[in-house]
Amino acid sequence: MDLSRRAFLKIAAQTGLATPFLLGPSGCAISITDRFDSNTGLSLNPVVGDTTADGAIVWARAEPESSVAIEYGKDPALSVSMLTPPVPVAAASDSTAKIALSGLQPSTLYYYRAVVTAKKPGPIARFKTAPSPDDPTLVKFCFSGDTRESYKPFTIMDAIRAAEPDFFVHLGDTIYADRGGTASKLQEFWAKYRANRDDAPSRRLFSQTSLYLIWDDHEVRDNYDQENPLAAIGQKAFLDYWPLRRDPTEPNRIYHSVRWGRGLELFLLDNRQYRDRAHGSMLGATQKEWLLEKLTASTATFKVVASSVPLHGGGADRWDGFPEERREVFQWIRRKAIDGVVFISADLHFASVAEIVRHPQVKEIVIGPMAAPLNSLGVGYSRNMEFFNNKTFNFGMMTFDPKISPPRMQLEIRDETNGILYKTEIAPS
Ligand SMILES: [Fe+2]
């Protein structure tokens, strides 16, 4: 924060102006709401993500130059608890910190709160750890994409919370950097995240479950290419503001997989930063090899692959722009006889369920938006689909109970009142 902005914020606070604004290049105001609770020292609520069977990452934001620790335990009141060492928030990441919890027990409900040094603890929230790979526990999760600030409050988050998922997957367009005020500087990208995080339904959902995240184009610019000079800034802000586990040897890596019990392995793709048009690759060679090998090696009944852009739907920005690599992935799945592969994606701003032509063992579920314009032009895509809806905001929910035989996953697509728009069962083969 530079001195002039700090002075501006001080004046804004003294005059009771709760939400100061910057003017973006488009002329629209970008909210730079930047308040810290004087009792807790926190700004916004902590968010938990990248949960595994034995760990999780807690994201928190606290007063500049403070340190934040996480108190956690299995007791809802935290009367018996553990405390992580305090971690200083970093000015270079907008006073945020990521605190790793480790040594957790699988398939267990944990409660936690952030504690800023010398301040009152923040509110207690909770999340569940993943079951171990041999655990036949029922797993239920929700997923969707597209949260645009001007559509706040994101009321669909309350519907997702009411569905009580074990975790939630945001499939990208977590902000719209180029809508409703265009972010060009890092501070403006950060402000976009703060604005979306400062949303009551989102805060309620994020206090009850953990998240997995991938990014799409609007974290930078609509359908941007890697040459876009804002790509690195947009990626930094995304990494600063979400609870992503960072690999010290590959700090910008976003793609990874996580196992949830006997039934499920979730593959989270990065469809943006490794694009190589000259070689027709969306994933880049390293990520593609990783995906093919991990799919082959997975012993989970269902392998759910989260791709921010859909396999079909037209446009060079989607998999239709990379047909050879898409064909290679499908042919690998067929040749290796990999059962239970389901693709989930967003981006099209409508919901649909379809089988992949010539690869009927692979389903594609397109979901969203949660809070962004609906795609009124998408009607043409409804052909050859078993389900299509571009009338309401929506999210998907998958439930799999490995104890049921023969194995099948239940898929529901729901609206923002938890009304069921579509329900079906998916067999692994
Ligand atoms: Fe979107």
XYZ file of C-alpha atoms and ligand atoms in Angstrom:
430
model
C 0.000 0.000 0.000
C 1.555 3.324 -0.960
C 1.383 6.374 1.245
C -1.199 8.252 -0.805
C -3.579 5.275 -0.754
C -3.030 4.780 2.967
C -3.765 8.478 3.520
C -6.852 8.207 1.357
C -8.111 5.227 3.306
C -7.487 7.019 6.593
C -9.477 10.006 5.416
C -12.214 7.715 4.120
C -12.412 5.958 7.480
C -12.450 9.241 9.404
C -15.235 10.619 7.254
C -17.275 7.430 7.539
C -16.856 6.536 3.879
C -16.976 2.768 4.273
C -16.330 1.847 0.654
C -13.784 3.973 -1.127
C -13.436 3.634 -4.870
C -10.732 3.745 -7.504
C -11.530 4.610 -11.066
C -10.428 1.875 -13.434
C -9.371 2.548 -17.038
C -12.910 1.857 -18.197
C -14.141 4.702 -16.024
C -16.223 2.360 -13.851
C -15.562 2.484 -10.153
C -13.645 -0.402 -8.587
C -14.535 -0.833 -4.944
C -11.426 -1.002 -2.811
C -13.194 -1.860 0.421
C -10.339 -2.388 2.820
C -11.408 -2.660 6.415
C -9.979 -4.583 9.307
C -11.979 -5.544 12.365
C -10.356 -3.657 15.231
C -11.243 -6.431 17.700
C -9.932 -9.398 15.735
C -7.476 -7.656 13.425
C -8.965 -9.664 10.567
C -10.288 -8.552 7.216
C -12.884 -10.830 5.633
C -13.247 -14.402 6.860
C -10.595 -17.112 6.598
C -11.168 -19.676 3.841
C -10.006 -23.304 3.885
C -8.918 -25.124 0.758
C -6.883 -27.909 -0.792
C -8.008 -30.220 1.976
C -6.498 -33.697 1.984
C -6.911 -36.677 4.302
C -4.347 -35.205 6.693
C -4.075 -31.489 5.992
C -5.580 -28.261 4.707
C -4.573 -24.727 3.782
C -6.172 -21.807 5.608
C -6.138 -18.427 3.893
C -6.457 -15.363 6.112
C -6.128 -11.610 5.805
C -5.128 -9.468 8.758
C -3.883 -6.001 9.646
C -0.619 -5.018 7.949
C 2.488 -6.143 9.822
C 0.504 -8.504 12.060
C 0.846 -12.262 12.404
C -1.959 -14.768 12.312
C -2.212 -18.290 13.715
C -4.943 -20.895 13.335
C -6.520 -22.522 16.357
C -8.141 -25.816 15.423
C -9.574 -28.984 16.851
C -12.486 -31.414 16.782
C -14.457 -29.691 19.501
C -17.059 -27.241 18.093
C -16.247 -24.719 20.858
C -12.482 -25.295 20.540
C -12.251 -25.840 24.276
C -9.632 -28.449 23.365
C -7.519 -27.201 20.508
C -4.146 -26.857 18.848
C -2.524 -23.651 17.640
C -0.253 -23.278 14.630
C 2.799 -21.032 14.880
C 1.883 -17.451 13.902
C 2.593 -16.529 10.292
C 3.238 -12.889 9.333
C 0.896 -11.490 6.717
C 2.730 -10.284 3.637
C 2.399 -6.790 2.240
C 3.374 -8.262 -1.128
C 0.220 -10.358 -1.073
C -2.117 -7.654 0.280
C -1.808 -8.565 3.985
C -2.774 -12.175 3.382
C -1.219 -15.380 4.676
C -1.665 -19.075 4.045
C -1.306 -21.330 7.046
C -0.913 -25.076 6.531
C -2.639 -27.466 8.908
C -1.020 -30.894 9.031
C -1.308 -34.118 10.962
C -5.104 -34.106 10.716
C -7.220 -37.246 10.858
C -9.063 -38.397 7.731
C -12.829 -38.053 7.280
C -13.080 -35.809 10.320
C -14.935 -32.581 10.985
C -12.538 -29.884 12.183
C -13.338 -26.512 13.684
C -10.958 -23.584 13.437
C -10.538 -19.863 13.860
C -7.905 -17.303 13.021
C -6.078 -15.619 15.864
C -4.159 -12.418 15.192
C -1.407 -11.863 17.744
C -2.675 -9.780 20.693
C -6.209 -9.640 19.268
C -9.487 -11.359 20.018
C -9.937 -14.657 18.071
C -12.114 -14.574 14.994
C -15.323 -16.560 14.489
C -15.244 -20.375 14.561
C -15.718 -22.112 11.213
C -15.414 -25.713 10.091
C -14.429 -28.124 7.333
C -14.130 -31.850 6.777
C -10.966 -33.737 5.854
C -10.964 -36.249 3.000
C -11.515 -39.943 3.749
C -8.503 -42.165 3.138
C -8.316 -43.990 -0.215
C -9.646 -47.271 1.173
C -12.541 -45.664 3.077
C -15.992 -46.458 1.600
C -17.556 -43.344 3.162
C -20.230 -41.547 1.132
C -18.835 -38.374 -0.469
C -20.956 -35.442 -1.607
C -19.653 -32.292 -3.218
C -20.966 -29.257 -5.078
C -19.461 -27.386 -8.000
C -20.124 -24.375 -10.182
C -18.447 -21.295 -11.633
C -18.777 -17.628 -12.535
C -19.184 -15.060 -9.767
C -19.477 -11.499 -11.009
C -19.424 -8.723 -8.442
C -22.397 -6.789 -9.808
C -24.568 -9.869 -9.128
C -23.950 -9.746 -5.368
C -25.289 -11.004 -3.094
C -24.358 -14.449 -4.422
C -27.505 -15.999 -2.977
C -26.797 -19.369 -4.590
C -24.020 -19.813 -2.016
C -26.718 -20.205 0.633
C -28.358 -22.964 -1.419
C -25.007 -24.742 -1.741
C -24.457 -24.420 2.003
C -27.906 -25.892 2.666
C -26.957 -28.906 0.532
C -24.172 -29.609 3.074
C -21.396 -30.625 0.680
C -18.168 -32.173 1.936
C -16.433 -29.596 -0.262
C -17.088 -27.076 -2.996
C -15.291 -26.705 -6.328
C -15.212 -23.252 -7.961
C -14.569 -23.899 -11.635
C -13.237 -20.459 -12.507
C -14.214 -16.888 -13.227
C -13.897 -16.411 -9.479
C -13.770 -12.691 -10.274
C -14.465 -10.674 -13.397
C -11.375 -8.496 -13.697
C -12.723 -6.936 -16.875
C -16.355 -6.289 -16.013
C -17.895 -3.613 -13.797
C -14.612 -1.708 -13.613
C -11.510 -3.028 -15.303
C -8.600 -4.082 -13.112
C -5.179 -3.352 -14.571
C -2.965 -2.867 -11.536
C -2.292 -5.548 -8.950
C -4.106 -3.499 -6.263
C -7.176 -3.403 -8.486
C -7.118 -7.173 -9.002
C -6.832 -7.628 -5.229
C -9.774 -5.262 -4.757
C -11.887 -7.439 -7.056
C -11.237 -10.444 -4.823
C -11.955 -8.478 -1.664
C -15.246 -7.274 -3.117
C -16.374 -10.803 -3.996
C -15.194 -12.208 -0.675
C -17.126 -9.484 1.151
C -20.393 -11.237 0.326
C -22.576 -12.586 3.126
C -23.751 -15.820 1.408
C -20.179 -16.616 0.310
C -18.886 -16.006 3.823
C -21.554 -18.317 5.227
C -20.738 -21.105 2.761
C -16.979 -20.762 3.132
C -17.328 -21.007 6.919
C -18.977 -24.438 6.590
C -16.870 -26.277 4.039
C -13.565 -26.265 2.199
C -12.847 -25.256 -1.370
C -10.934 -26.368 -4.415
C -10.274 -23.782 -7.073
C -9.273 -23.488 -10.669
C -9.074 -20.323 -12.712
C -10.364 -19.294 -16.104
C -10.124 -16.253 -18.343
C -11.899 -13.553 -16.333
C -9.312 -13.712 -13.577
C -7.290 -11.831 -16.218
C -9.252 -10.834 -19.345
C -11.988 -12.320 -21.529
C -10.482 -15.212 -23.556
C -6.952 -13.866 -22.988
C -3.868 -15.436 -24.487
C -0.646 -16.062 -22.596
C 0.992 -13.088 -24.276
C -1.382 -10.773 -22.434
C 0.844 -8.648 -20.173
C -1.742 -8.887 -17.379
C -1.619 -12.686 -17.238
C 1.093 -12.750 -14.562
C -0.604 -10.077 -12.440
C -3.971 -11.812 -12.658
C -2.393 -15.114 -11.705
C -0.584 -13.584 -8.735
C -3.808 -12.056 -7.404
C -5.611 -15.393 -7.845
C -2.879 -17.200 -5.918
C -2.774 -14.465 -3.263
C -6.498 -14.647 -2.575
C -7.393 -18.320 -2.609
C -6.288 -21.106 -0.216
C -4.120 -22.986 -2.695
C -1.329 -25.278 -1.602
C 1.865 -23.993 -3.190
C 4.595 -26.311 -4.337
C 7.891 -24.586 -3.381
C 9.582 -25.985 -6.480
C 6.700 -24.904 -8.744
C 5.063 -21.967 -6.939
C 2.794 -21.065 -9.853
C 1.453 -24.569 -10.329
C -2.318 -24.795 -9.920
C -3.149 -28.218 -11.375
C -3.215 -31.152 -8.986
C -5.400 -34.032 -7.884
C -6.916 -35.024 -4.572
C -8.372 -38.314 -3.412
C -11.658 -38.434 -1.496
C -12.120 -41.947 -0.219
C -12.542 -45.139 -2.177
C -14.921 -43.613 -4.671
C -13.485 -40.339 -5.893
C -10.367 -38.699 -7.217
C -10.704 -35.082 -8.269
C -8.399 -33.748 -10.989
C -8.114 -29.962 -11.046
C -6.753 -28.691 -14.355
C -5.040 -25.452 -15.260
C -6.487 -24.628 -18.670
C -4.808 -21.224 -18.889
C -1.132 -20.787 -18.093
C 0.432 -23.532 -20.239
C -1.438 -22.869 -23.486
C 0.779 -23.360 -26.502
C -1.128 -22.498 -29.665
C 1.848 -23.231 -31.900
C 1.747 -26.849 -30.768
C -2.027 -27.115 -30.349
C -1.778 -27.669 -26.611
C -4.049 -26.265 -23.938
C -2.536 -28.216 -21.057
C 1.120 -28.065 -22.014
C 3.156 -31.236 -22.358
C 3.976 -31.673 -18.661
C 0.413 -31.248 -17.387
C -0.971 -33.482 -20.152
C 1.424 -36.298 -19.273
C 0.568 -35.841 -15.611
C -3.164 -36.092 -16.363
C -2.878 -39.195 -18.526
C -0.624 -40.993 -16.076
C -2.635 -40.042 -13.000
C -5.912 -41.083 -14.650
C -4.392 -44.436 -15.533
C -2.984 -44.978 -12.052
C -6.085 -43.902 -10.132
C -7.864 -46.651 -8.223
C -10.889 -44.451 -7.449
C -14.215 -45.580 -8.900
C -14.849 -42.100 -10.324
C -12.262 -39.736 -11.743
C -13.837 -36.299 -11.906
C -11.813 -33.923 -14.073
C -12.431 -30.214 -13.483
C -11.682 -28.186 -16.614
C -12.526 -24.487 -16.532
C -13.407 -24.539 -20.229
C -15.762 -27.157 -21.702
C -14.803 -29.986 -24.013
C -17.389 -28.789 -26.516
C -19.296 -25.575 -27.037
C -17.377 -23.876 -29.805
C -14.784 -21.145 -29.787
C -11.023 -21.154 -29.969
C -10.742 -20.432 -26.241
C -12.331 -23.798 -25.372
C -11.255 -27.360 -26.131
C -12.710 -26.902 -29.639
C -9.651 -24.745 -30.247
C -7.351 -27.644 -29.312
C -8.997 -30.629 -31.060
C -5.905 -32.805 -31.405
C -5.040 -32.660 -27.740
C -8.680 -33.340 -26.855
C -8.685 -36.354 -29.161
C -5.467 -37.592 -27.578
C -7.001 -37.422 -24.089
C -10.161 -39.268 -25.179
C -8.256 -41.919 -27.076
C -6.007 -42.514 -24.080
C -9.036 -42.987 -21.828
C -10.531 -45.468 -24.302
C -7.308 -47.332 -25.076
C -6.445 -47.716 -21.412
C -10.086 -48.647 -20.639
C -10.217 -46.089 -17.823
C -13.655 -46.261 -16.239
C -15.545 -43.590 -14.351
C -14.158 -40.469 -16.042
C -16.488 -37.468 -15.744
C -15.599 -33.973 -16.918
C -17.035 -30.931 -15.152
C -16.616 -27.432 -16.530
C -18.186 -23.988 -16.548
C -17.563 -20.972 -18.815
C -20.603 -21.302 -21.097
C -23.023 -19.761 -18.582
C -25.568 -22.519 -18.999
C -25.973 -25.990 -17.545
C -25.891 -29.143 -19.653
C -25.210 -32.853 -19.451
C -23.985 -34.776 -22.486
C -22.167 -37.899 -23.530
C -19.053 -37.357 -25.569
C -19.658 -38.378 -29.172
C -17.719 -41.571 -30.031
C -16.614 -41.826 -26.400
C -19.841 -42.747 -24.615
C -18.005 -43.828 -21.496
C -17.128 -40.176 -20.789
C -19.744 -37.700 -19.558
C -19.434 -33.950 -19.701
C -21.285 -31.738 -17.271
C -21.266 -28.001 -17.906
C -22.421 -25.915 -14.969
C -23.012 -22.313 -13.952
C -23.257 -19.469 -13.787
C -23.696 -18.936 -10.076
C -23.962 -15.184 -10.432
C -23.301 -13.799 -13.908
C -25.277 -13.258 -17.129
C -27.054 -16.336 -18.491
C -26.161 -17.403 -22.011
C -29.277 -16.661 -24.037
C -27.419 -17.612 -27.224
C -26.744 -21.137 -25.999
C -30.001 -22.681 -27.201
C -28.311 -24.147 -30.267
C -26.083 -26.259 -28.070
C -29.069 -28.063 -26.588
C -29.152 -30.619 -29.412
C -27.780 -34.048 -28.533
C -27.769 -33.206 -24.866
C -29.694 -35.091 -22.256
C -30.123 -31.898 -20.256
C -29.876 -28.197 -21.028
C -30.835 -25.121 -19.017
C -29.944 -21.498 -19.582
C -32.782 -20.025 -17.561
C -31.486 -20.037 -13.988
C -28.312 -19.764 -11.972
C -27.243 -23.259 -11.031
C -24.778 -25.580 -9.357
C -24.038 -29.280 -9.578
C -23.947 -31.828 -6.801
C -22.370 -35.272 -7.023
C -22.989 -37.939 -4.415
C -21.249 -41.275 -4.397
C -21.705 -44.023 -1.855
C -19.084 -46.741 -2.540
C -21.138 -49.217 -0.509
C -23.906 -49.298 -3.140
C -23.632 -52.009 -5.782
C -23.413 -51.784 -8.742
C -21.509 -48.507 -8.339
C -23.207 -45.378 -9.595
C -22.864 -41.705 -8.912
C -25.856 -39.490 -8.363
C -25.749 -36.169 -10.188
C -28.131 -33.335 -9.425
C -28.236 -29.911 -11.010
C -29.914 -27.427 -8.709
C -31.035 -23.821 -8.852
C -30.439 -21.074 -6.316
C -33.378 -22.211 -4.186
C -32.056 -25.789 -4.131
C -34.776 -26.826 -6.571
C -33.693 -29.857 -8.588
C -33.444 -29.011 -12.294
C -32.105 -32.399 -13.323
C -31.224 -35.650 -11.656
C -29.508 -38.698 -13.089
C -27.181 -41.538 -12.201
C -23.823 -42.121 -13.792
C -22.275 -45.566 -13.957
C -18.492 -45.840 -14.108
C -18.651 -47.852 -17.338
Fe -17.805 -16.802 -16.752
